[in-house]
Amino acid sequence: MEYYHHSINKMAMFMVILALAIDVTMVLGQGTRVGFYSSTCPRAESIVQSTVRAHFQSDPTVAPGILRMHFHDCFVLGCDGSILIDGSDAERTAIPNRNLKGFDVIEDAKKQIEAICPGVVSCADILALAARDSVVATRGLTWSVPTGRRDGRVSRAADAGDLPAFFDSVDIQKRKFLTKGLNTQDLVALTGAHTIGTAGCAVIRDRLFNFNSTGGPDPSIDATFLPQLRALCPQNGDAARRVGLDTGSVNNFDTSYFSNLRNGRGVLESDQKLWTDASTQVFVQRFLGIRGLLGLTFGVEFGRSMVKMSNIEVKTGTNGEIRKVCSAIN
């Protein structure tokens, strides 16, 4: 009998600890779970996947566009689909967001899902799923996406002012990520999304011709790479021309982006700094599996960091709404 009471006490203690853990999880905004729509809209994930694949086949640039859109959504007011709202002063009109693309992919998937499961699946979840499917479309590894987010009702261009920028130092990048609960490894892993990204010549040109007003190039650029970049982005050329951020492998989700950083072939100033700063270089090296260091599998760690990022300040339960269309609040 004494053993029986002892077991009950242990069980009661376990339940208390479990309840506290659940409370902490909800406070941190981690109220999502894999398979959230398995009974309410079981076809939701497959619809998003097929929609992304169809758009990607006709325009491969939607993959990095959607991935970047999800990142920009999560870093401003949390992962609530606020980036998708249209309007004269909405988030998507902010300078860092003006070249985002893939909005039509999300609306396409939403329209198909609404036809069979009206008012059930959030635009924020569709975007999170589409980001994963964009990586898979470019031969990256898949991961399980927790869902259950609700859509936000606020979207202001002014709130996008603190997004990571192409000229940020590593310390500033780490601060911006840390405020979102993401560590240095997450920073390097998530920036690895640039393996399928592009940038406009407007954000590269000063680095090639007048770095920090020196009248010359950024000395961290490999000497044999500099003429290639200058040919792509001449001093008086088209500022809007897009340049791949992973030279030689722009359409494949792989580790060549990190190899390029090691070789002084990072296209963005902020990217190359991941190699020149010791605190981030170690993770670049680990993703490359350099001998003597504990290796990390980039595709696996990217998925883990994406799950962490996709849970930033999420709205769940009765917070937020399920939009009827992704470009407007209900």
XYZ file of C-alpha atoms in Angstrom:
330
model
C 0.000 0.000 0.000
C 2.849 2.377 0.829
C 4.383 1.652 -2.582
C 1.012 2.351 -4.211
C 0.754 5.785 -2.524
C 4.373 6.490 -3.439
C 3.590 5.738 -7.105
C 0.552 8.032 -7.004
C 2.683 10.823 -5.556
C 5.291 10.333 -8.274
C 2.579 10.351 -10.917
C 1.043 13.525 -9.456
C 4.432 15.209 -9.461
C 4.963 14.152 -13.098
C 1.589 15.635 -14.085
C 2.441 18.930 -12.378
C 5.788 19.094 -14.192
C 4.079 18.251 -17.481
C 1.454 20.948 -16.949
C 4.158 23.503 -16.191
C 6.038 22.471 -19.328
C 2.900 22.920 -21.416
C 2.270 26.339 -19.852
C 5.851 27.433 -20.610
C 5.502 26.189 -24.172
C 2.359 28.234 -24.718
C 3.908 31.329 -23.148
C 6.829 31.058 -25.563
C 4.405 30.906 -28.463
C 5.152 27.310 -29.393
C 1.497 26.362 -29.700
C 1.970 24.617 -33.043
C 2.252 20.912 -33.793
C 2.915 18.638 -36.725
C -0.305 17.365 -38.299
C -2.519 20.136 -36.922
C -4.891 19.803 -39.908
C -4.843 16.000 -40.143
C -8.537 15.758 -39.268
C -9.892 19.224 -40.148
C -8.270 19.553 -43.595
C -6.163 16.469 -44.361
C -5.348 17.551 -47.931
C -3.944 20.954 -46.934
C -0.263 20.024 -46.968
C -0.450 18.090 -50.235
C -2.254 21.005 -51.915
C 0.473 23.428 -50.850
C 3.141 21.011 -52.041
C 1.599 20.479 -55.484
C 0.950 24.211 -55.900
C 4.561 25.118 -55.113
C 5.800 22.416 -57.471
C 3.577 23.618 -60.329
C 4.659 27.252 -59.977
C 8.304 26.276 -59.551
C 8.293 24.305 -62.790
C 7.266 27.401 -64.730
C 9.344 29.877 -62.678
C 12.159 28.499 -60.450
C 12.702 31.927 -58.863
C 9.553 31.490 -56.774
C 11.459 29.062 -54.518
C 13.938 31.568 -53.045
C 11.154 34.174 -53.146
C 8.841 32.166 -50.906
C 11.656 31.155 -48.561
C 12.700 34.800 -48.148
C 9.085 35.857 -47.708
C 8.621 33.418 -44.812
C 11.809 34.706 -43.187
C 10.714 38.335 -43.544
C 7.258 37.465 -42.209
C 8.611 35.813 -39.069
C 11.090 38.589 -38.260
C 8.338 41.230 -38.238
C 5.532 40.740 -35.673
C 6.116 36.970 -35.718
C 5.057 34.282 -38.203
C 1.512 35.531 -38.749
C 1.232 36.042 -42.502
C 1.328 39.838 -42.104
C 3.774 40.044 -45.035
C 0.967 38.810 -47.314
C -1.439 41.692 -46.615
C -1.780 44.208 -49.434
C -2.149 47.957 -48.917
C -0.449 51.304 -49.464
C 1.432 51.190 -46.149
C 1.462 47.428 -45.542
C 4.552 45.453 -44.525
C 5.197 44.256 -48.063
C 5.708 47.868 -49.227
C 8.745 48.373 -46.944
C 12.035 48.745 -48.836
C 13.460 45.317 -47.806
C 10.241 43.652 -49.030
C 9.684 45.354 -52.369
C 11.405 42.629 -54.392
C 9.687 39.712 -52.671
C 7.908 37.311 -54.983
C 5.674 34.277 -54.646
C 2.549 36.000 -53.345
C 0.574 34.445 -56.199
C 1.701 30.956 -55.137
C 0.351 31.437 -51.616
C -2.950 32.885 -52.908
C -3.284 29.989 -55.361
C -2.850 27.404 -52.601
C -5.197 29.321 -50.300
C -7.936 29.439 -52.957
C -7.723 25.679 -53.506
C -7.776 24.949 -49.765
C -10.689 27.318 -49.121
C -12.706 25.439 -51.749
C -12.611 22.243 -49.683
C -11.915 23.504 -46.125
C -13.284 27.046 -45.794
C -12.059 29.045 -42.807
C -9.745 26.324 -41.476
C -6.173 26.770 -42.739
C -4.276 29.997 -42.034
C -2.224 31.884 -44.596
C 0.668 31.887 -42.098
C 0.668 28.075 -42.134
C 0.424 27.950 -45.929
C 3.501 30.193 -46.130
C 5.442 28.032 -43.629
C 4.586 24.879 -45.588
C 5.404 26.521 -48.921
C 8.835 27.561 -47.617
C 9.645 23.930 -46.809
C 8.308 22.761 -50.177
C 10.423 25.400 -51.946
C 13.557 23.902 -50.399
C 12.494 20.411 -51.462
C 11.841 21.670 -55.005
C 15.466 22.801 -55.183
C 16.781 19.388 -54.063
C 17.077 20.245 -50.382
C 16.137 17.980 -47.477
C 12.592 18.019 -46.153
C 11.432 18.481 -42.549
C 8.169 18.251 -40.615
C 6.460 21.640 -40.352
C 4.480 22.309 -37.160
C 1.196 24.069 -37.997
C -1.598 25.750 -36.066
C -0.638 29.399 -36.572
C -3.340 32.003 -36.965
C -3.125 35.089 -39.149
C -2.324 38.523 -37.796
C -4.512 41.574 -38.320
C -1.712 44.174 -38.380
C 0.672 44.933 -41.251
C 2.716 48.143 -41.217
C 5.714 49.039 -43.349
C 7.303 50.835 -40.382
C 7.585 47.561 -38.453
C 9.994 46.123 -41.046
C 12.778 48.552 -40.182
C 14.914 46.114 -38.202
C 15.122 43.258 -40.696
C 18.672 41.904 -41.190
C 20.458 43.970 -43.855
C 23.109 43.166 -46.490
C 25.641 45.501 -44.810
C 25.160 44.323 -41.201
C 28.192 43.304 -39.167
C 28.166 39.836 -37.616
C 27.541 41.377 -34.189
C 24.453 43.183 -35.498
C 23.267 40.047 -37.285
C 23.666 38.018 -34.090
C 21.771 40.644 -32.090
C 18.868 40.681 -34.536
C 18.638 36.889 -34.490
C 19.050 36.638 -30.724
C 16.106 38.971 -30.140
C 14.020 36.370 -31.986
C 15.349 33.472 -29.897
C 17.798 32.290 -32.566
C 21.450 31.560 -31.784
C 24.631 31.865 -33.847
C 24.249 28.421 -35.400
C 20.697 29.335 -36.451
C 22.045 32.541 -38.002
C 24.574 30.686 -40.154
C 22.175 27.877 -41.042
C 19.307 30.174 -42.035
C 21.583 32.495 -44.008
C 22.523 29.353 -45.910
C 19.155 29.793 -47.654
C 21.136 32.141 -49.906
C 22.297 28.987 -51.682
C 19.197 29.518 -53.869
C 18.909 33.295 -53.490
C 19.667 36.312 -55.667
C 20.359 39.983 -55.014
C 20.076 43.141 -57.090
C 23.204 44.908 -58.281
C 22.067 47.941 -56.258
C 23.117 46.232 -53.004
C 26.384 44.855 -54.404
C 27.857 47.694 -56.470
C 29.449 49.797 -53.696
C 31.226 46.695 -52.444
C 32.792 46.251 -55.897
C 33.842 49.819 -56.678
C 33.722 52.046 -53.575
C 33.696 49.906 -50.441
C 33.187 52.058 -47.329
C 33.982 55.137 -49.494
C 37.552 53.879 -50.105
C 37.341 54.180 -53.879
C 38.198 50.506 -54.239
C 36.673 47.043 -53.713
C 36.055 45.122 -50.507
C 39.432 43.458 -49.828
C 37.710 40.265 -48.651
C 36.535 39.528 -52.232
C 38.717 36.926 -53.958
C 40.864 38.652 -56.596
C 39.804 36.227 -59.337
C 36.123 36.625 -58.433
C 36.057 40.429 -58.478
C 36.163 40.762 -62.311
C 33.238 38.296 -62.579
C 31.110 40.349 -60.186
C 32.064 43.616 -61.889
C 31.055 42.148 -65.252
C 27.661 41.180 -63.814
C 27.222 44.538 -62.065
C 29.086 47.279 -63.965
C 29.504 50.578 -62.154
C 26.881 52.312 -64.296
C 24.838 49.243 -65.232
C 21.325 48.084 -64.401
C 20.853 48.398 -60.627
C 17.922 45.972 -60.720
C 19.815 43.133 -62.397
C 19.711 39.986 -60.247
C 22.865 38.081 -59.337
C 22.965 34.594 -57.818
C 24.248 34.481 -54.228
C 25.749 31.002 -54.682
C 27.944 31.215 -57.765
C 27.934 27.960 -59.720
C 25.003 26.389 -57.886
C 22.260 28.997 -57.632
C 19.330 26.615 -58.213
C 20.473 23.812 -55.909
C 19.967 23.789 -52.150
C 23.430 22.591 -51.124
C 26.616 23.535 -49.226
C 28.414 25.220 -52.126
C 27.270 28.559 -50.688
C 29.531 27.896 -47.676
C 32.388 26.796 -49.936
C 32.095 30.121 -51.723
C 32.346 31.994 -48.429
C 35.506 30.062 -47.554
C 36.972 31.002 -50.939
C 36.167 34.728 -50.689
C 33.299 34.379 -53.137
C 30.437 35.587 -50.989
C 28.331 38.020 -53.005
C 26.792 40.017 -50.157
C 28.950 41.881 -47.651
C 26.979 40.415 -44.728
C 27.419 36.894 -46.128
C 31.191 37.104 -46.534
C 31.497 38.367 -42.964
C 30.228 34.969 -41.782
C 33.629 33.638 -42.842
C 35.825 36.530 -41.688
C 34.298 36.543 -38.176
C 35.583 33.696 -35.990
C 32.298 33.222 -34.107
C 30.406 32.368 -37.293
C 33.281 30.879 -39.302
C 33.302 27.816 -37.061
C 29.735 26.970 -38.115
C 30.540 27.514 -41.788
C 33.410 25.078 -41.330
C 31.210 22.562 -39.526
C 28.610 22.664 -42.303
C 31.463 21.995 -44.738
C 32.695 19.071 -42.610
C 36.228 20.441 -42.326
C 38.579 17.907 -40.743
C 39.174 18.277 -37.036
C 35.789 19.857 -36.343
C 32.556 18.179 -35.337
C 30.580 18.198 -38.555
C 26.989 19.317 -38.950
C 24.676 18.222 -41.755
C 23.493 21.479 -43.278
C 20.155 20.187 -44.601
C 19.211 18.675 -41.246
C 20.270 21.702 -39.211
C 18.573 24.071 -41.645
C 15.278 22.251 -41.069
C 15.718 22.466 -37.289
C 16.473 26.180 -37.453
C 13.500 26.731 -39.742
C 11.193 25.087 -37.198
C 12.579 27.401 -34.501
C 12.194 30.445 -36.729
C 8.685 29.494 -37.838
C 7.553 29.540 -34.205
C 8.620 33.135 -33.516
C 5.774 34.949 -31.725
C 3.124 32.778 -33.355
C -0.555 33.494 -32.821
C -2.554 30.427 -31.811
C -5.870 29.514 -30.195
C -8.197 32.515 -30.231
C -5.456 35.026 -31.066
C -5.553 36.306 -34.647
C -7.866 34.968 -37.359
C -8.100 32.633 -40.341
C -8.153 34.932 -43.369
C -10.498 34.196 -46.269
C -7.896 35.577 -48.683
C -4.262 36.053 -47.761
C -3.933 39.610 -49.060
C -6.566 41.154 -46.760
C -7.770 40.870 -43.190
C -11.331 39.633 -42.774
